[in-house]
DNA sequence: TAATTTTGGACCGTTTTAGTCTAATAGTCG
DNA sequence: CGACTATTAGACTAAAACGGTCCAAAATTA
């Protein structure tokens, strides 16, 4: 037997592609099944519903992004580089997930609880990550700030504010992203770096 | 009254975007209507069926490509430049229409007559375009060939053969296209140019 | 072999779909 | 204005597609 979890994973991989491409409503369970080269009931053997799959996809992608951010941050040397790594990795990762989150936003409006839940959980995690970077920076006397928690909240909020233009305009996202990234880093470091 | 044909045109424009993005079956008439900011019955006032719209879209895009090729060819100076312009314009135009023709190929398999009809018509036109370029080249003693018609057929066929990798692999289409374009021109001119 | 996991395919109630119909509105022209 | 036509929205229908279930068969394991 091929491990059940592995098949679950590959279902999610297939589903993620199709959901990203076609959205929630235009994706059918038969599409996913066909993408797996299996019958529909096989899919229902691993998942309870279409919505379950979508939620699992979102959570998986979010988790993957989180892991990537954490590993990239931990590899960077020094708080300043770490903060930069966090911002870059977060923006890059988001760029890949724009479509998926667009689906979440536009087709799951009724499901406020799920969207909120996702947001709250990720917000808390992100704030913690940023805060620990800031703490390290303060300890090393590289960052100069009064309250690392509030600053972390501010940074994460600022980045979240950038999701909107990223999500809304998919046309010129690349140029927009490149332009704003340096400026964003400047702004962030301007208020934080000891001069 | 805004000209009826203009509205038809803008319906085709909207429909082309949605068909390109979602394919034939995943595009609903309500999608098109919503894209026009109108009710569904308004669309049926201008077209008889969903299939009609799709056919009109394909024919329009094909016609536009044809016009672009012709104008680009007529602007180029000399047979050699003309032939190059034809190849480039054709490949570029096709690159934009890959998805649409993918839809035509994968979702209209049953409608053999339509697909064949489209193909035959465009083939004939293309061969004529290329042939007239070749004729000019022979007249100018730049190209050296026995039979311009057969050569035109060969060139068009060769280009059609390149559609397949273009259509099949959408992932690395750009790099593939750039790489093959120069080589293709080399090959074409190798057999044709007087040395 | 027997027990268990996994699958295909028929099936069901519901929703969505392409397409129609009609009545209302907007626009035209004498 | 008033008669006429062009255009629209929205309710409607029959058919198809949909998410999801069921069960027997196949495959896997032991």
XYZ file of C-alpha atoms (C1' of nucleotides) in Angstrom:
450
model
C 0.000 0.000 0.000
C 1.211 3.458 -0.920
C 0.904 5.531 2.210
C -2.532 7.075 2.518
C -1.094 10.421 3.512
C 1.021 10.519 0.388
C -2.041 10.116 -1.801
C -3.812 12.785 0.220
C -0.853 15.044 -0.465
C -0.901 14.437 -4.186
C -4.628 15.042 -4.283
C -3.943 18.397 -2.663
C -1.239 19.129 -5.207
C -3.547 18.380 -8.103
C -6.413 20.248 -6.477
C -4.235 23.271 -5.788
C -3.349 23.594 -9.455
C -6.932 23.314 -10.626
C -8.359 25.568 -7.917
C -5.685 28.139 -8.678
C -6.443 28.018 -12.355
C -10.223 27.855 -12.359
C -11.394 28.978 -8.937
C -13.632 27.095 -6.555
C -16.942 26.927 -8.398
C -15.496 26.199 -11.810
C -13.492 23.301 -10.403
C -15.436 20.051 -10.268
C -14.682 16.978 -8.247
C -14.443 15.090 -11.525
C -11.752 17.529 -12.628
C -9.714 16.684 -9.553
C -10.397 12.993 -9.974
C -9.360 13.131 -13.622
C -6.240 15.024 -12.603
C -5.437 12.102 -10.326
C -6.286 9.570 -13.006
C -8.862 8.030 -10.686
C -12.575 7.858 -10.157
C -14.483 10.380 -8.109
C -15.252 8.001 -5.261
C -11.546 7.435 -4.742
C -11.209 11.115 -3.941
C -14.064 10.883 -1.470
C -12.188 8.045 0.152
C -9.506 10.512 1.176
C -11.594 13.645 1.698
C -15.102 14.319 2.912
C -16.074 17.162 0.613
C -14.937 19.592 -2.024
C -14.781 22.316 0.572
C -12.604 20.143 2.782
C -10.133 19.798 -0.066
C -10.082 23.509 -0.680
C -9.519 24.288 2.988
C -6.767 21.698 3.140
C -5.140 23.226 0.057
C -5.184 26.701 1.566
C -3.813 25.464 4.859
C -1.106 23.452 3.137
C 0.038 26.355 0.988
C 0.014 28.623 3.993
C 2.013 26.096 5.971
C 4.512 25.670 3.149
C 4.966 29.413 2.930
C 5.424 29.590 6.695
C 8.086 26.880 6.593
C 9.884 28.547 3.749
C 9.881 31.860 5.579
C 11.149 30.276 8.773
C 13.955 28.356 7.095
C 14.984 31.354 5.034
C 14.985 33.583 8.095
C 16.958 31.111 10.158
C 19.576 30.836 7.433
C 20.092 34.593 7.230
C 22.872 36.040 9.363
C 21.998 38.890 11.665
C 18.670 40.580 12.438
C 18.820 43.015 9.559
C 19.315 40.249 7.008
C 16.712 38.140 8.736
C 14.115 40.883 8.511
C 14.946 41.398 4.871
C 14.703 37.655 4.238
C 11.321 37.584 5.904
C 9.948 40.425 3.777
C 11.302 39.018 0.525
C 10.210 35.454 1.174
C 6.787 36.595 2.242
C 6.240 38.760 -0.802
C 7.602 36.158 -3.195
C 5.526 33.399 -1.683
C 2.450 35.531 -1.804
C 3.037 36.323 -5.409
C 2.688 32.641 -6.224
C -0.426 32.311 -4.131
C -2.206 35.427 -5.349
C -4.698 33.501 -7.436
C -5.493 31.034 -4.711
C -6.133 33.761 -2.160
C -8.111 35.627 -4.736
C -10.361 32.592 -4.906
C -10.550 32.530 -1.132
C -11.518 36.184 -1.062
C -14.000 36.256 -3.910
C -15.685 32.867 -3.647
C -15.710 32.277 0.092
C -17.270 35.523 1.184
C -20.020 33.704 3.002
C -17.532 31.534 4.865
C -16.355 34.397 7.032
C -15.378 32.121 9.894
C -12.876 30.197 7.814
C -11.315 33.266 6.262
C -11.072 34.988 9.625
C -9.673 31.876 11.243
C -6.971 31.613 8.608
C -6.149 35.273 8.948
C -5.970 35.293 12.721
C -3.791 32.218 12.901
C -1.320 33.417 10.295
C -1.247 36.926 11.740
C -0.291 35.600 15.164
C 2.440 33.404 13.714
C 3.853 36.169 11.589
C 3.910 38.652 14.406
C 5.804 36.155 16.515
C 8.346 35.545 13.784
C 8.935 39.239 13.211
C 8.968 39.967 16.894
C 11.684 37.415 17.572
C 13.770 38.956 14.806
C 13.267 42.396 16.293
C 14.111 41.115 19.776
C 17.366 39.717 18.464
C 18.100 43.027 16.778
C 17.473 44.984 19.935
C 19.651 42.605 21.921
C 22.437 43.080 19.394
C 21.907 46.851 19.605
C 21.249 46.954 15.849
C 17.579 47.888 16.072
C 16.482 50.750 18.228
C 12.867 50.486 19.333
C 10.650 50.878 22.332
C 8.259 47.977 21.860
C 9.137 45.012 19.640
C 5.615 43.620 19.771
C 3.931 46.769 18.576
C 6.564 47.229 15.893
C 6.080 43.658 14.741
C 2.361 44.290 14.524
C 3.037 47.431 12.510
C 5.361 45.650 10.070
C 3.032 42.726 9.526
C 0.107 45.096 9.089
C 2.078 47.121 6.583
C 2.855 43.987 4.586
C -0.755 42.909 4.733
C -1.713 46.308 3.364
C 0.441 45.519 0.372
C -1.511 42.371 -0.366
C -4.403 44.421 -1.630
C -2.672 46.019 -4.614
C -0.977 42.686 -5.185
C -4.258 40.835 -5.215
C -6.375 43.408 -6.968
C -4.141 44.121 -9.921
C -2.735 40.950 -11.323
C -1.701 42.602 -14.522
C 1.356 44.579 -13.544
C 2.071 42.691 -10.373
C 5.705 42.034 -11.195
C 6.760 45.555 -11.911
C 4.737 46.729 -8.959
C 6.337 44.186 -6.692
C 9.883 44.957 -7.743
C 9.361 48.659 -7.359
C 7.848 48.513 -3.944
C 10.135 45.932 -2.399
C 13.186 48.171 -2.060
C 11.131 51.106 -1.004
C 9.363 48.987 1.565
C 12.637 47.812 3.027
C 13.821 51.413 3.191
C 10.709 52.454 5.031
C 10.901 49.564 7.439
C 14.539 50.061 8.255
C 14.219 53.819 8.394
C 12.184 53.734 11.582
C 14.045 50.819 13.104
C 17.751 51.089 12.401
C 19.929 52.849 14.903
C 21.513 55.837 13.255
C -28.370 53.560 -31.199
C -24.852 52.316 -30.752
C -24.056 50.320 -33.846
C -25.122 46.714 -33.480
C -21.900 45.449 -34.993
C -19.883 47.337 -32.416
C -21.696 45.601 -29.601
C -21.204 42.271 -31.329
C -17.511 43.057 -31.499
C -17.286 43.878 -27.821
C -19.165 40.708 -26.945
C -16.542 38.804 -28.904
C -13.790 40.622 -27.068
C -15.240 39.754 -23.691
C -15.985 36.206 -24.774
C -12.490 35.737 -26.146
C -10.954 36.602 -22.777
C -13.216 34.266 -20.841
C -12.983 31.409 -23.326
C -9.207 31.769 -23.362
C -9.067 31.698 -19.599
C -11.585 29.021 -18.759
C -12.168 27.033 -21.929
C -15.477 26.351 -23.619
C -17.353 24.245 -21.105
C -16.302 26.180 -18.047
C -17.458 29.424 -19.621
C -21.140 30.117 -19.088
C -23.347 32.498 -21.000
C -23.952 34.321 -17.730
C -20.195 34.811 -17.413
C -20.123 36.509 -20.782
C -23.232 38.520 -19.965
C -21.731 39.613 -16.644
C -18.546 40.554 -18.459
C -20.661 42.788 -20.657
C -22.571 44.181 -17.695
C -25.802 42.999 -19.237
C -28.417 40.311 -18.930
C -28.135 37.001 -20.692
C -30.985 37.635 -23.125
C -29.140 40.675 -24.425
C -26.348 38.398 -25.535
C -28.816 36.149 -27.301
C -30.074 39.210 -29.097
C -26.726 39.441 -30.843
C -25.819 35.759 -31.131
C -27.783 32.581 -31.582
C -25.829 30.257 -29.363
C -22.767 29.808 -27.220
C -21.151 27.817 -29.966
C -21.833 30.618 -32.434
C -19.960 33.005 -30.182
C -17.028 30.661 -29.860
C -16.806 30.117 -33.600
C -17.026 33.859 -34.174
C -14.251 34.396 -31.640
C -11.968 31.885 -33.338
C -12.650 33.314 -36.761
C -12.102 36.860 -35.561
C -8.793 36.050 -33.904
C -7.688 34.167 -36.966
C -8.688 37.073 -39.167
C -6.863 39.550 -36.944
C -3.739 37.426 -37.071
C -4.038 37.179 -40.819
C -4.353 40.964 -41.149
C -1.411 41.541 -38.859
C 0.716 39.132 -40.853
C -0.253 40.722 -44.146
C 0.387 44.282 -42.994
C 3.691 43.317 -41.391
C 4.780 41.478 -44.512
C 3.787 44.325 -46.803
C 5.763 46.763 -44.677
C 8.948 44.715 -44.817
C 11.396 45.560 -47.597
C 12.532 42.762 -49.830
C 11.525 39.095 -49.995
C 13.998 37.956 -47.371
C 12.720 40.444 -44.819
C 9.158 39.667 -45.820
C 9.609 35.986 -45.199
C 11.199 36.703 -41.864
C 8.363 39.059 -40.949
C 5.860 36.381 -41.859
C 7.508 33.765 -39.677
C 7.933 36.082 -36.707
C 4.437 37.545 -36.869
C 2.915 34.130 -37.237
C 4.777 32.677 -34.287
C 4.142 35.680 -32.093
C 0.456 35.766 -32.938
C 0.145 32.092 -32.308
C 1.799 32.430 -28.949
C -1.033 34.706 -27.858
C -3.658 32.368 -29.200
C -2.232 29.134 -27.851
C -4.850 28.807 -25.155
C -7.724 29.545 -27.464
C -6.597 26.978 -30.002
C -5.961 24.565 -27.203
C -9.627 24.935 -26.340
C -10.530 24.402 -29.966
C -8.432 21.266 -30.077
C -9.428 19.695 -26.779
C -13.077 20.664 -26.440
C -14.249 20.599 -30.029
C -12.998 17.161 -30.989
C -16.471 16.096 -31.998
C -16.891 19.138 -34.253
C -14.412 17.858 -36.779
C -16.033 19.749 -39.623
C -15.470 23.139 -38.016
C -11.886 22.443 -37.017
C -11.074 21.065 -40.447
C -12.805 23.969 -42.139
C -10.786 26.485 -40.140
C -7.594 24.621 -40.856
C -8.157 24.273 -44.580
C -9.085 27.903 -45.035
C -6.119 29.250 -43.102
C -3.748 26.807 -44.748
C -4.767 27.954 -48.181
C -4.398 31.602 -47.259
C -1.028 31.088 -45.659
C 0.326 29.165 -48.575
C -0.739 31.948 -50.884
C 0.942 34.575 -48.732
C 4.189 32.651 -48.536
C 4.065 31.731 -52.186
C 3.730 35.362 -53.255
C 6.741 36.229 -51.118
C 8.715 33.421 -52.694
C 7.623 34.465 -56.173
C 8.890 37.951 -55.501
C 12.163 36.542 -54.243
C 12.612 34.406 -57.313
C 11.830 37.340 -59.560
C 14.428 39.415 -57.715
C 16.866 36.520 -58.068
C 17.280 36.400 -54.278
C 15.641 33.035 -53.757
C 16.656 30.047 -55.781
C 13.949 27.437 -56.091
C 12.294 25.166 -58.548
C 8.687 25.364 -57.386
C 7.426 28.224 -55.223
C 4.134 26.510 -54.500
C 5.668 23.312 -53.186
C 8.181 25.290 -51.164
C 5.403 27.428 -49.708
C 3.581 24.270 -48.723
C 6.741 22.957 -47.125
C 7.349 26.128 -45.135
C 3.771 26.391 -43.902
C 3.773 22.731 -42.996
C 7.010 23.157 -41.113
C 5.545 26.037 -39.141
C 2.410 24.053 -38.431
C 4.600 21.280 -37.113
C 5.952 23.736 -34.603
C 2.503 24.451 -33.252
C 2.438 21.118 -31.560
C 5.308 21.700 -29.097
C 3.975 25.215 -28.704
C 0.506 24.000 -27.863
C 1.430 20.959 -25.865
C 3.945 22.496 -23.512
C 2.681 25.785 -22.264
C 5.161 25.859 -19.435
C 8.377 26.781 -21.164
C 6.852 28.094 -24.337
C 8.769 31.355 -24.280
C 12.243 29.940 -24.032
C 11.319 27.276 -26.537
C 10.001 29.862 -28.950
C 13.015 32.135 -28.710
C 15.399 29.251 -29.208
C 13.713 27.801 -32.215
C 12.932 31.007 -34.045
C 16.482 31.759 -35.148
C 17.189 28.165 -35.930
C 14.011 27.938 -37.918
C 14.917 30.967 -39.974
C 18.332 29.476 -40.619
C 16.811 26.247 -41.814
C 14.302 27.990 -44.032
C 16.828 30.283 -45.626
C 19.422 27.548 -45.948
C 17.451 25.733 -48.602
C 16.174 28.841 -50.311
C 18.838 31.511 -50.471
C 21.072 31.675 -53.507
C 24.626 31.064 -52.432
C -7.414 -18.171 2.155
C -9.690 -14.503 4.603
C -9.752 -9.792 5.899
C -9.005 -5.179 4.600
C -8.083 -1.334 1.686
C -9.075 0.941 -2.436
C -11.456 1.591 -6.627
C -14.908 2.162 -10.618
C -19.333 3.047 -11.959
C -24.076 3.367 -11.410
C -26.956 6.231 -9.095
C -29.640 10.245 -6.607
C -31.435 14.738 -5.389
C -30.119 19.338 -6.257
C -28.144 23.045 -8.709
C -26.615 25.060 -12.842
C -26.897 25.590 -17.543
C -28.125 27.025 -22.413
C -31.685 28.825 -24.456
C -36.770 30.828 -24.709
C -40.510 33.877 -23.806
C -42.631 37.998 -22.613
C -43.368 42.234 -20.948
C -41.194 46.429 -20.061
C -37.995 50.091 -21.273
C -35.204 53.061 -24.236
C -34.578 55.129 -28.482
C -36.135 56.848 -33.142
C -38.649 59.500 -36.203
C -42.649 61.744 -38.164
C -46.376 64.171 -28.526
C -47.409 59.118 -30.401
C -46.492 55.094 -33.024
C -42.906 52.125 -33.965
C -38.682 49.594 -33.397
C -34.648 48.188 -31.015
C -32.968 46.472 -26.795
C -33.247 44.889 -22.268
C -34.179 42.368 -17.753
C -35.968 38.632 -15.581
C -38.900 34.715 -15.019
C -39.018 30.286 -16.913
C -37.946 25.342 -18.813
C -35.903 21.144 -20.091
C -31.675 19.064 -20.004
C -27.210 18.574 -18.339
C -23.816 18.779 -14.784
C -22.907 18.734 -10.182
C -21.548 17.074 -5.326
C -22.008 13.298 -2.952
C -23.507 8.207 -1.876
C -23.590 3.307 -2.419
C -22.029 -1.087 -3.324
C -19.884 -4.660 -5.552
C -15.581 -5.725 -7.562
C -10.809 -5.515 -7.576
C -6.444 -5.081 -5.476
C -3.634 -5.438 -1.525
C -2.204 -7.312 2.703
C -1.550 -10.878 6.141
